[in-house]
Structures are given as C-alpha cells and as structure tokens.
CSV table of C-alpha atoms in Angstrom, one decimal:
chain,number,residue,atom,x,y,z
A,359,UNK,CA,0.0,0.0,0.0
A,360,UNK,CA,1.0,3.5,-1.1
A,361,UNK,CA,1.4,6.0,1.7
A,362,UNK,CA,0.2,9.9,0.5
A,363,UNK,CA,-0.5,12.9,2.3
A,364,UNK,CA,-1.8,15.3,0.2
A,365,UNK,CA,0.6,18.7,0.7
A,366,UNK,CA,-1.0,22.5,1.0
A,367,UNK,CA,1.1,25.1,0.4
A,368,UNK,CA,0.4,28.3,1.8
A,369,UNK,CA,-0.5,30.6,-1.7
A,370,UNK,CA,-0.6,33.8,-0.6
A,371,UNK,CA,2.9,33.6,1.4
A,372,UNK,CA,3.8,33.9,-2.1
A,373,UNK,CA,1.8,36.8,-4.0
A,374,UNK,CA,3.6,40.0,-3.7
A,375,UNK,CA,2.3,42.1,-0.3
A,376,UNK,CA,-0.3,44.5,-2.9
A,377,UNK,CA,-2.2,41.6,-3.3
A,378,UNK,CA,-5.5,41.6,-0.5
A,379,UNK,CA,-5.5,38.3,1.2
A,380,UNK,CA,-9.3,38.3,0.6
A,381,UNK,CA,-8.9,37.8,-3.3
A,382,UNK,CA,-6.7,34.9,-3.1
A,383,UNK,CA,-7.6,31.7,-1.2
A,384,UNK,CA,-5.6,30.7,2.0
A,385,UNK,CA,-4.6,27.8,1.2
A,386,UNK,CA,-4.9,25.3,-2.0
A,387,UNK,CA,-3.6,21.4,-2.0
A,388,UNK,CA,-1.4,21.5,-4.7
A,389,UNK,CA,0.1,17.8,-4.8
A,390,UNK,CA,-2.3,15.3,-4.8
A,391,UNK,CA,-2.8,11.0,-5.6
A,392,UNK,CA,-4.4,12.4,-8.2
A,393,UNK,CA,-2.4,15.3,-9.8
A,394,UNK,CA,0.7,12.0,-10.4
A,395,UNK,CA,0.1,8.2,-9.0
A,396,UNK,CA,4.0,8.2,-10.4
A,397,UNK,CA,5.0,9.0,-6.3
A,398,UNK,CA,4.1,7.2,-3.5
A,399,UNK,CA,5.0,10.6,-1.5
A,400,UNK,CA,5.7,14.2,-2.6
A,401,UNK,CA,7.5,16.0,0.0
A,402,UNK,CA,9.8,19.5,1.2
A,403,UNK,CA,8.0,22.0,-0.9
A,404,UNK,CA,9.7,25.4,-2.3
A,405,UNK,CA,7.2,28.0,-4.2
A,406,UNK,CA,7.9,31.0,-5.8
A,407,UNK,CA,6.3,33.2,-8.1
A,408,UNK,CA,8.0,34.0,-11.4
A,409,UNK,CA,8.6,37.5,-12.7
A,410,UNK,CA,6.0,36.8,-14.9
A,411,UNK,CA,3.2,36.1,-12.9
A,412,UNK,CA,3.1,32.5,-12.6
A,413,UNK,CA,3.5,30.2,-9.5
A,414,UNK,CA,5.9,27.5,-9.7
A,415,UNK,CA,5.5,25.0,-6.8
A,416,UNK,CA,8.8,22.6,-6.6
A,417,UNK,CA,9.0,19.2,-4.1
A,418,UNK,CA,10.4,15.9,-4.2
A,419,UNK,CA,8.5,12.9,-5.8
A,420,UNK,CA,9.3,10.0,-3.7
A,421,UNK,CA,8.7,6.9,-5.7
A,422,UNK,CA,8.8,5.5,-1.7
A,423,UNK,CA,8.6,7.3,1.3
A,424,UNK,CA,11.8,7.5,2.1
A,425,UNK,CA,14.4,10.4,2.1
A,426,UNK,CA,16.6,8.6,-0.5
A,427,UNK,CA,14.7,6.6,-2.5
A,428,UNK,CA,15.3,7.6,-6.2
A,429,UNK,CA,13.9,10.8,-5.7
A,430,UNK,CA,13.4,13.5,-8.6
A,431,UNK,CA,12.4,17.1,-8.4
A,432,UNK,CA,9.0,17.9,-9.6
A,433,UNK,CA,6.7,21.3,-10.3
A,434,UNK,CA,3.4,22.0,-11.0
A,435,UNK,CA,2.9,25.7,-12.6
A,436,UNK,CA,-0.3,27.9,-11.9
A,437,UNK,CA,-1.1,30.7,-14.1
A,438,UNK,CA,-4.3,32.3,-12.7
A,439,UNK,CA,-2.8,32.6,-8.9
A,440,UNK,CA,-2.8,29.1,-7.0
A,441,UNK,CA,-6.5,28.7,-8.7
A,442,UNK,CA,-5.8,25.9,-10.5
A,443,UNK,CA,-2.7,23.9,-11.4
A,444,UNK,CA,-0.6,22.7,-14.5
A,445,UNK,CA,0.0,18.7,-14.5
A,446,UNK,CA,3.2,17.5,-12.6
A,447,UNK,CA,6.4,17.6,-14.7
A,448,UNK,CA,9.7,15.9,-13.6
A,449,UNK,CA,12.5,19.0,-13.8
A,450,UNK,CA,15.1,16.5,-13.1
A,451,UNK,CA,16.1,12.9,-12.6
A,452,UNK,CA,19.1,11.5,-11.4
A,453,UNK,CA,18.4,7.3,-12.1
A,454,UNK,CA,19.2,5.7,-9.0
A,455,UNK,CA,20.8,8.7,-7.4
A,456,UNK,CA,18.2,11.0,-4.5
A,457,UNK,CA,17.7,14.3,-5.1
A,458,UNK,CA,16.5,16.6,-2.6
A,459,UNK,CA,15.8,19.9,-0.7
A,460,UNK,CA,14.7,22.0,-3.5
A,461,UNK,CA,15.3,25.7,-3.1
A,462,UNK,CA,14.0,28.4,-5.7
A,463,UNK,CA,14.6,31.7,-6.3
A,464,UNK,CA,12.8,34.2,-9.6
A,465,UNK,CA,16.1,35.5,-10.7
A,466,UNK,CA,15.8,39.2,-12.7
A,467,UNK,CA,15.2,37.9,-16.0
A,468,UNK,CA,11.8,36.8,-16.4
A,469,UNK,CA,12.2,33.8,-18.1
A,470,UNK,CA,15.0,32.2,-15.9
A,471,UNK,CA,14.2,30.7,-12.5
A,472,UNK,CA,17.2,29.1,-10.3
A,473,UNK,CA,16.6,25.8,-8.6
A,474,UNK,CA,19.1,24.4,-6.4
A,475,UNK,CA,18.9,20.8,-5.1
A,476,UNK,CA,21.0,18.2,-3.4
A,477,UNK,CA,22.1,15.1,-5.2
A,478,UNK,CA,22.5,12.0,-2.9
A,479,UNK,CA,24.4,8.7,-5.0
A,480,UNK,CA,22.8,5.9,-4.2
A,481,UNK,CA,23.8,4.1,-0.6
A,482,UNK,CA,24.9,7.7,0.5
A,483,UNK,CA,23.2,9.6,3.0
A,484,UNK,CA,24.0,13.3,4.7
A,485,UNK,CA,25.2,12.2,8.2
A,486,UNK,CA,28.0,9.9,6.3
C-alpha cells in the first residue's frame, strides 16, 4: 500500500504584499494521488512566483517514502494565482541517485528561475 499525504502550500505567502488576502484563497492542496500516481509521496515544498506572474511550486517525488529513494524534483505551474494547477512535470532525474531539498529563487530575467537541489548517490546519506 502506497502511503500519500496530500501537501497544501500556503499561496498567498507567495503573492507580492499588494495583493488583499481576501482575493486569493488561503490555502490550495497542490500535490495530490491524483495530480501524479508516479510517487508514492511528494515531500519538502519550495514555491515562488515567477517575474511573470506564474507560480511554480517545486517538491520531491518520492517513488517511496523514504528520504533517498530515487527521488526527482518535480513542479506544478499555476497561471491564474494558485486557482488551478498545470499537471506534474519531472524537472530532473538522477536514475538511482536521490535528489532533494529544492530551493528556488525568480532571478531578474523573467524567463530564468534558479533551482538548487541536493544530489545524494545511491547508498549515500548526509550524516556519512
């Protein structure tokens, strides 16, 4: 059996402080069973919104629940403010390598957005 825990991210953290909290909802589930069956859990979220607008919400997909299990880096893109939700595309992949801890940050130019990850071979683990 498939352990998943649906993950909320808090939306308006992420809109710029103009925005009125009461046009924006407080909180949307963004990763779901069924958004991608691919991962059994997705875990450590990172959002940010893009210099164009759009939200990009980042997280592990854990093929098992487990901190170094195969995992890739995955994001799902909203265009109309956290309202609804693109489908869940792999941003990368490392075979039987982990990666983990995404961090994201909207760099100047609009199009470019820096992601920063860690990359764990396989039988490696931080505290080693």
């Amino acid at each position: 059996m498939r352990r998943f825990v649906p993950l909320v991210l808090m939306v308006a953290m992420a809109l710029p402080t103009a925005a009125r909290a009461e046009d924006h909802p407080d909180a949307v589930t963004v990763f779901t069973r069924e958004a991608d069956d691919a991962y059994a859990a997705i875990r450590i979220p990172a959002i940010v919104q893009s210099k164009s607008g759009a939200l990009l919400a980042f997280a592990e997909g854990r093929p098992v629940d487990h901190d170094h299990g195969k995992n890739d880096i995955v994001l799902r893109r909203s265009t109309d403010g956290g309202k609804t939700w693109g489908a869940v595309q792999v941003i990368a992949e490392s075979g039987d390598d982990s990666l983990n801890d995404p961090c994201v940050i909207a760099l100047s130019d609009p199009n470019r957005i820096l992601a920063v990850y860690q990359r764990f071979p396989q039988g490696y683990h931080g505290r080693e």
